CSV table of C-alpha atoms and ligand atoms in Angstrom, one decimal:
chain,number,residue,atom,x,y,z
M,10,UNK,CA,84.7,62.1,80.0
M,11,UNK,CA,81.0,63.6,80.7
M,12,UNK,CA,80.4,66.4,78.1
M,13,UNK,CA,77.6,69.6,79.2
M,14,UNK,CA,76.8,72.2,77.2
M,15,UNK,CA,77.5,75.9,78.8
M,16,UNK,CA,74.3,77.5,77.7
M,17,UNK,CA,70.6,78.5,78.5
M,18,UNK,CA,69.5,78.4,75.2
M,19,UNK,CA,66.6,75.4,74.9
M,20,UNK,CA,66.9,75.3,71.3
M,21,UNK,CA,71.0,74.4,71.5
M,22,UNK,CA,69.9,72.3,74.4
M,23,UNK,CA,67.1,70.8,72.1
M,24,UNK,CA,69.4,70.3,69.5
M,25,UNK,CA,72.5,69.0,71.2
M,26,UNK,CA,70.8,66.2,73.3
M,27,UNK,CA,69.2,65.0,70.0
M,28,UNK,CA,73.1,63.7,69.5
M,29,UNK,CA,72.6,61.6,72.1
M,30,UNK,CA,75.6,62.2,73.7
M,31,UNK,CA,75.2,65.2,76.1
M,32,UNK,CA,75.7,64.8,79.8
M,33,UNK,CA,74.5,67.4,81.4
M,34,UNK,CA,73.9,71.2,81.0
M,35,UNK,CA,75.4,74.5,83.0
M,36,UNK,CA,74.2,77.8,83.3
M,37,UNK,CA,75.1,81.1,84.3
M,38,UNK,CA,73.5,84.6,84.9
M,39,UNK,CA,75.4,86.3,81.9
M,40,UNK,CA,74.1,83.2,79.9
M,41,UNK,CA,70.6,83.6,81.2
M,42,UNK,CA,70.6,87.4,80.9
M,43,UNK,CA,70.8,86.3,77.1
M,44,UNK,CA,67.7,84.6,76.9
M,45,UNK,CA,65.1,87.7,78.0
M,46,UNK,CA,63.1,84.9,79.3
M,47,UNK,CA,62.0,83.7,83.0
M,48,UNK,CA,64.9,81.6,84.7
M,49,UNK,CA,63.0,79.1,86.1
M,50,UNK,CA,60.8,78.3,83.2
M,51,UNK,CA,63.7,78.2,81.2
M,52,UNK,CA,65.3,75.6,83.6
M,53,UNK,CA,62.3,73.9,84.2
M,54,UNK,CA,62.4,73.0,80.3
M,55,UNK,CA,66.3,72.3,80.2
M,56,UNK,CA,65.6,69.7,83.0
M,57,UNK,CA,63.2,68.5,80.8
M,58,UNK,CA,65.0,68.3,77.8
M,59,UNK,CA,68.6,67.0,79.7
M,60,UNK,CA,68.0,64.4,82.5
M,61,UNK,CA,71.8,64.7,83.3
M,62,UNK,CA,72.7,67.9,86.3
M,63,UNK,CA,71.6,71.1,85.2
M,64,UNK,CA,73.7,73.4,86.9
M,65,UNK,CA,71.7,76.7,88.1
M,66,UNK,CA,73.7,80.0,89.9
M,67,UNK,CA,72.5,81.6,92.8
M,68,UNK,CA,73.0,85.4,93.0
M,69,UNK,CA,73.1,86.0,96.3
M,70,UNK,CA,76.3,86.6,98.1
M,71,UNK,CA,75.9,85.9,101.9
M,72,UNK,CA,75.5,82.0,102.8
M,73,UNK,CA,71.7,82.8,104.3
M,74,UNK,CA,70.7,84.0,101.2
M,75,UNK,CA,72.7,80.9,98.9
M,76,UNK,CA,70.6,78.5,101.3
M,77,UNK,CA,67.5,80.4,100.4
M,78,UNK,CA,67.9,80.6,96.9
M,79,UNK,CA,69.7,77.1,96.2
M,80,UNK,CA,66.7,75.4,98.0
M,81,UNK,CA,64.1,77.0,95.9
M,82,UNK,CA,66.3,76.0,93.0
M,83,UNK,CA,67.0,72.6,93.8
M,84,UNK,CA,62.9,72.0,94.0
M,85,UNK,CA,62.6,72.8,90.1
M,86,UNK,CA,63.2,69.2,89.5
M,87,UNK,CA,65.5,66.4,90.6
M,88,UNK,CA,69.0,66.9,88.5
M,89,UNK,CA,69.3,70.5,89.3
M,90,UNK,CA,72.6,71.3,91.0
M,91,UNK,CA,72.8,74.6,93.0
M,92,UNK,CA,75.8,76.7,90.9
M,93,UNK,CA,77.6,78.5,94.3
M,94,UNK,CA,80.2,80.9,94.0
M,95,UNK,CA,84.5,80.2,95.5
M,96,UNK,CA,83.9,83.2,98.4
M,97,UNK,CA,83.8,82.4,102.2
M,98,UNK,CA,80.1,82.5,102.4
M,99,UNK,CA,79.6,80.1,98.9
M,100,UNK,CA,81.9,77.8,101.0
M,101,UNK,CA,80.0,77.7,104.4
M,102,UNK,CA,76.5,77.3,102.1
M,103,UNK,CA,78.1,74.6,100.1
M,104,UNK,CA,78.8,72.0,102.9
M,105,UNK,CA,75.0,73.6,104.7
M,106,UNK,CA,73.2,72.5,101.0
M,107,UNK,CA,75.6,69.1,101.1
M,108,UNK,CA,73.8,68.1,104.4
M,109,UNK,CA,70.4,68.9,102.8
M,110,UNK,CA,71.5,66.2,100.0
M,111,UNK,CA,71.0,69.1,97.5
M,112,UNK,CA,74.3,68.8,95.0
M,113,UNK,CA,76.5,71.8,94.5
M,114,UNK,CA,79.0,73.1,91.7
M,115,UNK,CA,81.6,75.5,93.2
M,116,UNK,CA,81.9,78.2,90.2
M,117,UNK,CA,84.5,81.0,89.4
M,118,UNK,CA,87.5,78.4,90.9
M,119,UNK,CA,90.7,79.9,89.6
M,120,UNK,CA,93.5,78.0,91.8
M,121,UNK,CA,94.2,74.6,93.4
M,122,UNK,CA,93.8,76.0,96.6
M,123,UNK,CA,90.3,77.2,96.0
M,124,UNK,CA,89.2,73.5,94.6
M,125,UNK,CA,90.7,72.0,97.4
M,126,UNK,CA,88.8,74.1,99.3
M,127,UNK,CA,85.4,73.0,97.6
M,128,UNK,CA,86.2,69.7,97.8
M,129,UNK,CA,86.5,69.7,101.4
M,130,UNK,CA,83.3,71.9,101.4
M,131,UNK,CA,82.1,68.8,99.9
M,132,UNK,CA,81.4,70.5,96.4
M,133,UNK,CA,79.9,67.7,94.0
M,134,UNK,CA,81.7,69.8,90.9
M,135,UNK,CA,84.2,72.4,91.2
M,136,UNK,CA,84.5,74.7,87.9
M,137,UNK,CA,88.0,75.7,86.9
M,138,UNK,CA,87.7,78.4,84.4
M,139,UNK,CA,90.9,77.9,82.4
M,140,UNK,CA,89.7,80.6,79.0
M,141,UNK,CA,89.5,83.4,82.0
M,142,UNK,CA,93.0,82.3,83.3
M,143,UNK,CA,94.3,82.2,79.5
M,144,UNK,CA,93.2,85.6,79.1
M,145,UNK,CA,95.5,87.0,81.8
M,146,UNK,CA,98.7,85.0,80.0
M,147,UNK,CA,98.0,82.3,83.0
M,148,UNK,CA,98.2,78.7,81.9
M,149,UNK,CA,94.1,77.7,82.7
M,150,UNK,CA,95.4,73.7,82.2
M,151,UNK,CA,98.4,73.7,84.2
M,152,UNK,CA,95.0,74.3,87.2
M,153,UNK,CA,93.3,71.5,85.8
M,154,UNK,CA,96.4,69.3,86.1
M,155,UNK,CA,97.4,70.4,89.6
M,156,UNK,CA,93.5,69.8,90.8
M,157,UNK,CA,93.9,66.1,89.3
M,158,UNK,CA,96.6,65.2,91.2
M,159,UNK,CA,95.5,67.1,94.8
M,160,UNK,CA,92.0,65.3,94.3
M,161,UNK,CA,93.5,62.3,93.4
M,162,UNK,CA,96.1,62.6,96.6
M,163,UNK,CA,93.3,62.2,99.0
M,164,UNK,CA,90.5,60.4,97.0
M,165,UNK,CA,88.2,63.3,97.1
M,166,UNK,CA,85.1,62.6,95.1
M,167,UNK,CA,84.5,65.7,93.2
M,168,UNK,CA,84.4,65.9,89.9
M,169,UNK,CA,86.9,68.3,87.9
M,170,UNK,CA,84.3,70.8,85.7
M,171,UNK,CA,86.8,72.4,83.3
M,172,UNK,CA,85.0,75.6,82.5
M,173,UNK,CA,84.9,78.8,80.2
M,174,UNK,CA,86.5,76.0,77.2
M,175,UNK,CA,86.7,78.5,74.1
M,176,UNK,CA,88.1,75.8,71.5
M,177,UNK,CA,88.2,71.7,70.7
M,178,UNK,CA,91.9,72.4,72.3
M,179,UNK,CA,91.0,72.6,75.5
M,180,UNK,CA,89.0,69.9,75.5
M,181,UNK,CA,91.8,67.7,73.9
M,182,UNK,CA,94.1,68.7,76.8
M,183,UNK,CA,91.1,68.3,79.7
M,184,UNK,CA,90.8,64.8,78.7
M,185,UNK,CA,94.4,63.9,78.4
M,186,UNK,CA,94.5,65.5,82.1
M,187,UNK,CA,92.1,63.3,82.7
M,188,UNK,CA,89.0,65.9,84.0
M,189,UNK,CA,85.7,64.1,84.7
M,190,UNK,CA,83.7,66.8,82.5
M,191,UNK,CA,84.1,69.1,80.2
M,192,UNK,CA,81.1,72.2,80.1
M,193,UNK,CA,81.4,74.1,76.5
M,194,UNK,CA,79.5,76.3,74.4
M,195,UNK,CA,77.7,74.8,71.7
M,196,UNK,CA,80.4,76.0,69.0
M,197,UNK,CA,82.9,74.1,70.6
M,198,UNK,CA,80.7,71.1,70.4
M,199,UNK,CA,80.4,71.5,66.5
M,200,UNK,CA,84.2,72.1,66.3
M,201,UNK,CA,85.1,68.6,68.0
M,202,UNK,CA,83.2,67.0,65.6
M,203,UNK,CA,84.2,69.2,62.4
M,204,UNK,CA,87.4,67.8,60.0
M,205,UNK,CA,87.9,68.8,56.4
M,206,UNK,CA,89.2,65.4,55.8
M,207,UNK,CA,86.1,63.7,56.9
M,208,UNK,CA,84.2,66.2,54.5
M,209,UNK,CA,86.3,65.7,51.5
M,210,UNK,CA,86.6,61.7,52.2
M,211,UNK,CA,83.0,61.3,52.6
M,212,UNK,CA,82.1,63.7,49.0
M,213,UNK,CA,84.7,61.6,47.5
M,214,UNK,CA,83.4,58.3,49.0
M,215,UNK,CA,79.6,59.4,47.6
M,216,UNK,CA,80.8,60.8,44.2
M,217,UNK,CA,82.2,57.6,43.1
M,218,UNK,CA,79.2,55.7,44.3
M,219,UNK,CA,77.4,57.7,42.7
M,220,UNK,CA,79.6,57.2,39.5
M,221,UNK,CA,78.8,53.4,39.7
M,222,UNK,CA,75.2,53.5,39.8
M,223,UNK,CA,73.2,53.0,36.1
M,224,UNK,CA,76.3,50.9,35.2
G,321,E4P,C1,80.9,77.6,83.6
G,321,E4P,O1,80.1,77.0,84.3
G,321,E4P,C2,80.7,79.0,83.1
G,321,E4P,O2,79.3,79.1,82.8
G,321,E4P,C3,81.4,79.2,81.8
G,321,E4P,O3,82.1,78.1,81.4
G,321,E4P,C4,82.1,80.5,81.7
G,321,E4P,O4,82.7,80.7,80.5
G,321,E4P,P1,83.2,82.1,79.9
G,321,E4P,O5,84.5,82.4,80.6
G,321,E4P,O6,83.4,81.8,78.4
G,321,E4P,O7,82.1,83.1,80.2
């Protein structure tokens, strides 16, 4: 499973890919909005920081516009992927940008029919956002698991993007699903990795080494 961090903050970027384990990065304008900075000078340094796909949203709605803004996106740098909306004109722009080899994640998917949809659009990711679909009392996972099996049906290529993740939870359950990527805020990332058990082992573990020592 591919992990990305669901921010546009450098310094979590910075910080997260020092693990060594981060995949790739999305973005979207509400994240951006947070930053008060230039979006493409803060994408040009993400791309720096994270070789993986960095995901970057167009905010046009018709497909001309999409094409015009996803191209100048895509020539930031090399692992940019052009972040399109699930609406009829994101679809038509999605297979247009395909054809251009520029890669494309299909965002705002709330239903199997939508990701098969992308996928036939010839989406590179398609982004489930399962915390949105909790929020309404809808089970976000049970789309995750239905997407799995329709992709898996016909062999379709794209990658399953479980989005809007709020806790380790989700992750737990993306992976047993079997979901190429999971995309989560850095909290989440902190909270896979946090147990009380490993805390108390290691103090335990280091006190009684220490107790050794001068002996
Ligand atoms: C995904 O690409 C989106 O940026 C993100 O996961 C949305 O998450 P939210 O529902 O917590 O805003």
């Amino acid at each position: 499973m591919k992990f990305f961090l669901d921010t546009a903050s450098v310094a979590e970027i910075r910080e997260g890919a020092a693990l060594g384990i981060l995949d790739g990065v999305t973005t979207n304008p509400s994240l951006v909005a947070k930053e008060k900075r230039d979006f493409r000078k803060i994408l040009e340094e993400i791309c720096e920081i994270c070789e993986g796909p960095v995901s970057a949203e167009v905010t046009e709605v018709t497909c001309e516009g999409m094409l015009r803004e996803g191209r100048s996106l895509a020539k930031i740098a090399g692992n940019i992927v052009v972040k399109i909306p699930l609406i009829k004109e994101g679809i038509k722009a999605c297979r247009i940008l395909r054809g251009e080899g520029i890669k494309v994640n299909v965002t705002l998917c709330f239903s199997p029919n939508q990701a098969l949809l992308a996928a036939k659009a010839g989406a590179s990711y398609i982004s489930p956002f399962i915390g949105r679909l909790d929020d309404i009392s809808q089970e976000g996972m049970q789309v995750i698991q239905d997407i799995r099996q329709i992709y898996d049906n016909y062999n379709f290529p794209t990658e399953i993007l479980v989005a809007s993740i709020r806790h380790p939870m989700h992750v737990v359950e993306a992976a047993k699903i079997g979901a190429d990527v999971a995309t989560m805020p850095f909290k989440v990332f902190d909270q896979m990795l946090a147990h009380p058990l490993t805390d108390a082992g290691l103090k335990k573990f280091l006190d009684d080494w220490k107790s050794t020592q001068g002996k």
